[in-house]
Coordinates of C-alpha atoms in Angstrom, one line a residue:
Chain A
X62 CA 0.0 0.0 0.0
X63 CA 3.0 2.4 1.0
X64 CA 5.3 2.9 -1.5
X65 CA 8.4 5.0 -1.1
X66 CA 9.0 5.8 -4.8
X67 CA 5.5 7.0 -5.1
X68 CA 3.0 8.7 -3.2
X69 CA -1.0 7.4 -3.2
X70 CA -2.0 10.9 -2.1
X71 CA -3.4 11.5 -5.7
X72 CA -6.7 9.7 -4.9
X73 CA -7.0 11.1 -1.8
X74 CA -6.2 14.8 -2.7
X75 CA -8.9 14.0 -5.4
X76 CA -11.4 13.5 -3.6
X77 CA -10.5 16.1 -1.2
X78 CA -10.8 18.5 -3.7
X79 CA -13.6 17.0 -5.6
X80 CA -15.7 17.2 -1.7
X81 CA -14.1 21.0 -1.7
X82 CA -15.8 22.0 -4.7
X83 CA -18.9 20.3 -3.3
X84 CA -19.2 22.1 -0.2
X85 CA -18.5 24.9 -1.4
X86 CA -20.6 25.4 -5.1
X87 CA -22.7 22.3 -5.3
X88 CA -24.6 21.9 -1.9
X89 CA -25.7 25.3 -1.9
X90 CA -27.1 25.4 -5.3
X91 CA -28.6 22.1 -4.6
X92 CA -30.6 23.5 -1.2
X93 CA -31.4 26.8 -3.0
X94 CA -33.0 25.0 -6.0
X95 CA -35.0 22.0 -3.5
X96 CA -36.3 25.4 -1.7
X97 CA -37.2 27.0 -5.0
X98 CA -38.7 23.8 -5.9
X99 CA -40.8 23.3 -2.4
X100 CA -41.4 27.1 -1.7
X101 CA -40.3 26.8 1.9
X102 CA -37.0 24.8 3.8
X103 CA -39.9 24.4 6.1
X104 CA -42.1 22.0 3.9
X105 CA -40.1 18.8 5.7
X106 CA -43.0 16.6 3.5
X107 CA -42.4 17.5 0.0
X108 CA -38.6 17.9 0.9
X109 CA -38.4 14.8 2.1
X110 CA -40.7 13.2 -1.3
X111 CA -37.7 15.3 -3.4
X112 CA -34.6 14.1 -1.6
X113 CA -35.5 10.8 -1.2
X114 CA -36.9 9.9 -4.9
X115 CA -34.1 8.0 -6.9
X116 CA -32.1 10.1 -8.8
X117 CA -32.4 13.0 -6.8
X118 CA -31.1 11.1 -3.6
X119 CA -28.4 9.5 -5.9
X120 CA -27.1 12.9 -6.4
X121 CA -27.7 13.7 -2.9
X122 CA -25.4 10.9 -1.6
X123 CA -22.8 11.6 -3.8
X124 CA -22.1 14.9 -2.6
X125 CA -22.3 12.9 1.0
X126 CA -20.0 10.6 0.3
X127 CA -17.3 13.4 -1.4
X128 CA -17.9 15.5 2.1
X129 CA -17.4 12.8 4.3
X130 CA -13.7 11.7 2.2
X131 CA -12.9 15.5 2.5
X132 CA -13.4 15.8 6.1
X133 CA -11.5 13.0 6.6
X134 CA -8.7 14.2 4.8
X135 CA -8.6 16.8 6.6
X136 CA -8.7 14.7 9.8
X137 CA -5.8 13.2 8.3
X138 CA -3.8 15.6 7.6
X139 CA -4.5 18.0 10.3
X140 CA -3.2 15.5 12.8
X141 CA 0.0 15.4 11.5
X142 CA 0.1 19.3 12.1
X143 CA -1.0 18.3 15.8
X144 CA 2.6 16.0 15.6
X145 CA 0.5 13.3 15.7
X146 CA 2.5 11.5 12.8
X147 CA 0.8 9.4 10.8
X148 CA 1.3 6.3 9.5
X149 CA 0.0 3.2 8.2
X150 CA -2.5 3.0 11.5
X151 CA -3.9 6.2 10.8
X152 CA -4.1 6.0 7.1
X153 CA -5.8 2.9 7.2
X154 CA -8.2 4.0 10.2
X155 CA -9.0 7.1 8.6
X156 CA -9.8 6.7 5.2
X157 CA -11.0 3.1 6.0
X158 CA -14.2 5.0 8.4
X159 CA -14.3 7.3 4.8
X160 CA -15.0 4.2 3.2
X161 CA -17.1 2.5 5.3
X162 CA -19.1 5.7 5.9
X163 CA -19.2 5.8 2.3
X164 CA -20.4 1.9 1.7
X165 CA -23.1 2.9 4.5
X166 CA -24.4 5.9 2.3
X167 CA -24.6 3.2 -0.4
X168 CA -26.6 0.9 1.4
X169 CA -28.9 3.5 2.8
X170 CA -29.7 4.8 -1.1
X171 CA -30.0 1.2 -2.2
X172 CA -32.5 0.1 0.9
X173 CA -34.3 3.6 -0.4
X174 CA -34.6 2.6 -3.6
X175 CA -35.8 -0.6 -3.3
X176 CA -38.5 0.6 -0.8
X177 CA -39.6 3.2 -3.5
X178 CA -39.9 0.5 -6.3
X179 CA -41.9 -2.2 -4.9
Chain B
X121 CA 17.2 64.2 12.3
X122 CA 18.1 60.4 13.4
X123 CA 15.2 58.7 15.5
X124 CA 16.4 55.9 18.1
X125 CA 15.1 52.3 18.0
X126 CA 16.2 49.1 20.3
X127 CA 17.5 46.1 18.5
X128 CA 17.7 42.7 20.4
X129 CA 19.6 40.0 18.9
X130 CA 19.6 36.4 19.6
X131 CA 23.5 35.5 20.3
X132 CA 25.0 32.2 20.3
X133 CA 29.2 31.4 20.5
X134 CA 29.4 27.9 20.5
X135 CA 33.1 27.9 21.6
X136 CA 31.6 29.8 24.9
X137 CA 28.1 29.7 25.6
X138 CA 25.6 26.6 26.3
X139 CA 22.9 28.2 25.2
X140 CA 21.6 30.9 23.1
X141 CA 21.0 34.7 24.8
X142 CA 19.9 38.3 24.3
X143 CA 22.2 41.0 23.9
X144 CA 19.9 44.5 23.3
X145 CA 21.3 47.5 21.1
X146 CA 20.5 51.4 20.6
X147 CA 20.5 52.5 17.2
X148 CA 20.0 55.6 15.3
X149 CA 18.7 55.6 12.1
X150 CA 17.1 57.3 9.2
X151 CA 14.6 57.1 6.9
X152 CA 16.5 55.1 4.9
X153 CA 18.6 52.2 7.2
X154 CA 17.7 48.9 6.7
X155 CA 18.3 46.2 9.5
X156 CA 21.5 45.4 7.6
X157 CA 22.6 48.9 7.8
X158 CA 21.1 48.8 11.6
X159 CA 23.3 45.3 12.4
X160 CA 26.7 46.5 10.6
X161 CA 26.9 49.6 12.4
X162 CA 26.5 47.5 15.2
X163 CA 29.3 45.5 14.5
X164 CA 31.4 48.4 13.4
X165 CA 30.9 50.6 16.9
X166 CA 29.2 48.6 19.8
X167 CA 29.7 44.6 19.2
X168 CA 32.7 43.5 16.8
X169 CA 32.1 39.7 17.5
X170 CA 28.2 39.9 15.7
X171 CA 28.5 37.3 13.7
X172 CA 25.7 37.1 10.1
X173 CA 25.5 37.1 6.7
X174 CA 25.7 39.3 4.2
X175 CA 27.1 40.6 0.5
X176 CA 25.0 42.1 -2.3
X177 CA 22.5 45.0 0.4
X178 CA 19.6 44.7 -2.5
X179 CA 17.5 41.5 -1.6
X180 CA 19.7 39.4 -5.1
X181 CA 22.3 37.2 -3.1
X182 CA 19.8 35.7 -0.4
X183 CA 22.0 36.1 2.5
X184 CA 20.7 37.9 5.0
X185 CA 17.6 36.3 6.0
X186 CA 16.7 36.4 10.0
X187 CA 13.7 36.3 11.9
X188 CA 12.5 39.7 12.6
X189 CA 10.2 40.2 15.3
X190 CA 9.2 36.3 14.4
X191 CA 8.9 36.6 10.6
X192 CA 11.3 35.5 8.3
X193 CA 12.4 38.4 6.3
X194 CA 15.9 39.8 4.6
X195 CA 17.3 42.1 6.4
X196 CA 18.6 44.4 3.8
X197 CA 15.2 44.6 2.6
X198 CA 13.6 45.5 6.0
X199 CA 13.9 49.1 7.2
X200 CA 13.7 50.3 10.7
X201 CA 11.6 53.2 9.8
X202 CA 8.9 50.4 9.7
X203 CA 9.2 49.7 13.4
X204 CA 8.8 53.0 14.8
X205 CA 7.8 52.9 18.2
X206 CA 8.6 49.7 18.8
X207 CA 11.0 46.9 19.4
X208 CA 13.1 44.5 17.6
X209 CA 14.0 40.8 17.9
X210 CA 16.7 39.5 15.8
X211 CA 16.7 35.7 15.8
X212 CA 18.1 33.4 13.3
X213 CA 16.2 31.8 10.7
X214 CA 14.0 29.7 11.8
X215 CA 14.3 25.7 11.0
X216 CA 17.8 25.4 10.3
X217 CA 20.5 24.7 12.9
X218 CA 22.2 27.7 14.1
X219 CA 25.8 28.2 14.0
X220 CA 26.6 31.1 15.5
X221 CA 25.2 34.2 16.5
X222 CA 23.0 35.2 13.1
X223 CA 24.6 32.3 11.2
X224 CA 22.7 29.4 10.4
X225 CA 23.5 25.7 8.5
X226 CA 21.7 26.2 5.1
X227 CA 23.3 22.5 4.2
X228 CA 19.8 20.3 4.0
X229 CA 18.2 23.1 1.7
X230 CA 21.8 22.9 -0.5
X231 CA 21.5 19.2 -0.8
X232 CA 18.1 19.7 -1.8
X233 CA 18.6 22.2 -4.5
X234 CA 21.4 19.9 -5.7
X235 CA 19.0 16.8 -5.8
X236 CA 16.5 18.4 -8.0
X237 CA 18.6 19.0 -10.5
X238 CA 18.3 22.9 -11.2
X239 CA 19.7 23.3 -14.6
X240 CA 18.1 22.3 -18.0
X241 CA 19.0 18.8 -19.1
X242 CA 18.4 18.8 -22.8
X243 CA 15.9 16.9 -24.5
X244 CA 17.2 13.4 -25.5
X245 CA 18.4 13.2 -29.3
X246 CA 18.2 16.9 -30.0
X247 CA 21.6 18.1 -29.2
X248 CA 24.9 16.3 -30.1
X249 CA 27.1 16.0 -26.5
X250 CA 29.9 19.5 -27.1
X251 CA 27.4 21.1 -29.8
X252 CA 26.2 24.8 -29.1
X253 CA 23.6 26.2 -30.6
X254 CA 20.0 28.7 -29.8
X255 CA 17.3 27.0 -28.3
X256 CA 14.5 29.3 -29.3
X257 CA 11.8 30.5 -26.8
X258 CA 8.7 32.6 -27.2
X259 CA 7.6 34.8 -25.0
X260 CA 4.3 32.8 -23.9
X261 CA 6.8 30.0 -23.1
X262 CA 8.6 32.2 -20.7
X263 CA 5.8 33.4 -19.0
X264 CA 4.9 29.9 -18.0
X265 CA 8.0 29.8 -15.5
X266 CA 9.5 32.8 -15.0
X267 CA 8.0 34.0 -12.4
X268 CA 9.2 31.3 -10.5
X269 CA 12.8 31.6 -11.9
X270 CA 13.2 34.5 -9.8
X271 CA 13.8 32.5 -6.9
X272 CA 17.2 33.7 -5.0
X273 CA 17.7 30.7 -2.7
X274 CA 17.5 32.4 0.3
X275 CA 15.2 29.9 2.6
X276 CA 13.2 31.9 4.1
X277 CA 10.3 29.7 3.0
X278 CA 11.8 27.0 4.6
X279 CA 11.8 28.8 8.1
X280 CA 7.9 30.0 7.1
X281 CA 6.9 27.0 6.7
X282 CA 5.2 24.5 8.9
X283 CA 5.9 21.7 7.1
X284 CA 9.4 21.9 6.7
X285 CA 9.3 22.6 10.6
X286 CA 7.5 19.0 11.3
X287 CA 9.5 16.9 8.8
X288 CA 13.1 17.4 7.3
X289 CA 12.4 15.2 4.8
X290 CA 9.9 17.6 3.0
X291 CA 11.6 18.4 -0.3
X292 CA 10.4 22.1 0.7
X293 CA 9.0 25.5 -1.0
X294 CA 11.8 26.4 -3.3
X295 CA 12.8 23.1 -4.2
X296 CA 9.6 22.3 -5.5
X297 CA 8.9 25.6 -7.0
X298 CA 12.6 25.5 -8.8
X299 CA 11.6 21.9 -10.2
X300 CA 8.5 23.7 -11.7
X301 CA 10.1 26.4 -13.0
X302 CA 12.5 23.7 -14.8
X303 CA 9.8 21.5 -15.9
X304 CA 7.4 23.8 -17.5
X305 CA 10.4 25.0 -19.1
X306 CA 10.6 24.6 -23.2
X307 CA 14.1 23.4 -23.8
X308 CA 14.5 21.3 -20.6
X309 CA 14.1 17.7 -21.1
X310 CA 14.6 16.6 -17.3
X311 CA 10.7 16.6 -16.2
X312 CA 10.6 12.7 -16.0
X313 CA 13.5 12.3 -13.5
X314 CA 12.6 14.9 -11.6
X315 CA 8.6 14.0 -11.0
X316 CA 10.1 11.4 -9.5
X317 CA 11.1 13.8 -6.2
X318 CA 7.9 15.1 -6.6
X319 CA 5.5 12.1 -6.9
X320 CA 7.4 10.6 -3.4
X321 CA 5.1 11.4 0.1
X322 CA 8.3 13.9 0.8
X323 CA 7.3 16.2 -2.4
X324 CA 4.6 18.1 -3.1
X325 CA 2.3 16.0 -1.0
X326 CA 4.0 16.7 2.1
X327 CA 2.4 20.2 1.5
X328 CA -1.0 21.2 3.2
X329 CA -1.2 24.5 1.3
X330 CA -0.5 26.7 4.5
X331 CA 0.7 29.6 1.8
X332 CA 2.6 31.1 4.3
X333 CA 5.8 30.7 2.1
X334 CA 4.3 32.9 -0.3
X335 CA 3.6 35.4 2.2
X336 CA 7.2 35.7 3.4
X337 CA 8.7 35.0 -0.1
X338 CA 11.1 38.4 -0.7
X339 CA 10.7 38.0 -4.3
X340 CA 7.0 37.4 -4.7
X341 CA 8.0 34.1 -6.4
X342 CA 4.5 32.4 -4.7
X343 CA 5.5 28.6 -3.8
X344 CA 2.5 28.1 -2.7
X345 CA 0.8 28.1 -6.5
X346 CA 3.6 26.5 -7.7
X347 CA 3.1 23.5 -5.4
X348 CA -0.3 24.0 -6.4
X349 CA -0.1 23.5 -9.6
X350 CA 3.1 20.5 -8.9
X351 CA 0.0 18.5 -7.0
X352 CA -1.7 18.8 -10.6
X353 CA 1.2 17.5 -12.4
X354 CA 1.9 14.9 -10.0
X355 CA -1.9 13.6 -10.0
X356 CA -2.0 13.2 -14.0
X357 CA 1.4 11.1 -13.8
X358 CA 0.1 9.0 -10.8
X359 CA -3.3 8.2 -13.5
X360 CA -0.8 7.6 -16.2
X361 CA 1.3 5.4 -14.2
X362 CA -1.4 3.7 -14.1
X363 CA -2.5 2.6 -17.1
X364 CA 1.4 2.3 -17.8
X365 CA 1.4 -0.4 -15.3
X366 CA -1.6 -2.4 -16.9
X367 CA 0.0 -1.8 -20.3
X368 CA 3.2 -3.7 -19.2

């Protein structure tokens, strides 16, 4: 997994910067257009029959799942500024809970899905 | 008429002292006196054994660099009118082992400019070993790297930054930015040996984009972007690499 000659960082600055751009332009265009869509933030029932209608909740867990690998990268990195240096341990801790939070998001669309179809 | 302004520098005589101390100056100065003005005319009339670095007095050598008041900074290109009314601490550069007084052990960032190759290596089969000739260059071309070619090697980046601070290993601002400035250059041919530093943990990805090497930079050279835009370079090789690999 660690190799000396090259870094894996790539994926994970990718998806650091991928859940960036998320955060930052994506979410809030995505709120403003569901509360365009539903009139009110307050109107939990229709906001609730958007987000959680296929597509839109595929969407909706994508941008979940990009957060969740960018706070953890942070996590990551942030600790070695704390002189907490990392190694494999931490590397495998802390992007292993980005995946597994990310297989859960997964699971929860599919479950969603499948309660939506039959 | 001359204004007065106290100057404390951090001393250290290995031959004598255990540790480092503070030795405190008055100074008179003008408009116009820089710290390295400020520190030579120390030396010259209260403090002959004040031992730092100097030559060119116009920010080009990179040899002056101290901590000012905690900042990294050059001191022929920081004037004491700028501290009016207040105090001055004179330390040495940060991150690098000190060797006396002012005088610090710029070795590890030397071995590191040396590693990274920072020359152009022509481009294989175009020249003929001992044959001189133009290598032509447009303008757009130069503008791609020069503003990092105006790098003058005089780590202060290296003592603004935290990385560098945390691990020695970290290839560091100007290294990175000089193998950026080689790489994007037209006539150099070295980019494949040297992504090699940069794809490691220890090159650009030791960086967590603090910027505050751009901040400090004397030259306005910006490491930072140029790190930047290494992560960007590195990150298509890694995707090439591996489709290389499956190719093999």
């Amino acid at each position: 997994m660690f190799r000396k000659d090259r870094s894996d960082e790539p994926i994970y600055w990718g998806l650091f910067g991928a859940g960036g751009m998320v955060v930052a332009i994506a979410l809030p265009v995505i709120i403003l257009a569901t509360m365009g869509l539903t009139h009110s933030l307050t109107d939990t029932v229709m906001f609730g029959e958007i987000i959680l209608s296929p597509l839109p909740s595929l969407v909706f867990i994508s941008l979940m799942i990009l957060c969740t690998w960018h706070a953890l990268h942070r996590v990551y990195h942030t600790l070695h500024d704390l002189n907490v240096h990392v190694g494999t341990l931490h590397h495998l801790v802390i992007y292993g809970l980005a995946a597994l939070i990310s297989l859960a998001f997964i699971v929860c669309w599919a479950i969603l899905v499948f309660k939506n179809i039959f | 008429m001359a204004d007065k302004i106290k100057i404390t520098v951090q001393r250290y005589r290995p031959e004598q002292d255990r540790e480092p101390w503070d030795q405190s100056f008055e100074v008179e100065y003008t408009r116009e006196t820089s710290l390295l003005e400020a520190l030579n005319s120390i030396k010259d009339t209260q403090e002959p054994t004040l031992s730092f670095r100097w030559s060119c007095r116009m920010a080009i050598c990179g040899s002056c660099g101290m901590m000012v008041n905690g900042v990294p900074k050059l001191a022929c290109k920081t004037f004491l009118r700028d501290y009016a009314g207040q105090e001055m601490r004179i330390e040495p550069l940060a991150n690098f082992p000190v060797e006396r007084d002012l005088v610090v052990d710029l070795s590890d960032f030397i071995e590191k400019l040396e590693r990274i190759k920072p020359y152009i290596i022509p481009k294989k089969g175009e020249s003929q070993p001992g044959e001189q000739r133009e290598y032509i260059q447009t303008p757009a071309q130069l503008e791609k790297y020069r503003q990092f070619s105006m790098c003058i090697n005089c780590g202060i980046c290296y003592a603004a930054c935290p990385q560098y601070k945390l691990n020695k290993e970290f290839l560091g601002p100007a290294a990175l930015t000089l193998i950026y400035r080689y790489n994007e250059d037209s006539r150099d041919g070295g980019k494949e040996e040297r992504m090699k530093l940069v794809n490691q943990d220890t090159g650009v990805w030791s960086c967590s984009f603090v910027g505050y090497c751009s901040e400090c930079c004397p030259k306005g050279v910006d490491p930072a972007s140029a790190i930047q835009l290494g992560k960007v370079e590195s990150a298509k090789d890694y995707l090439i690499s591996m489709f290389k690999k499956k190719g093999e």
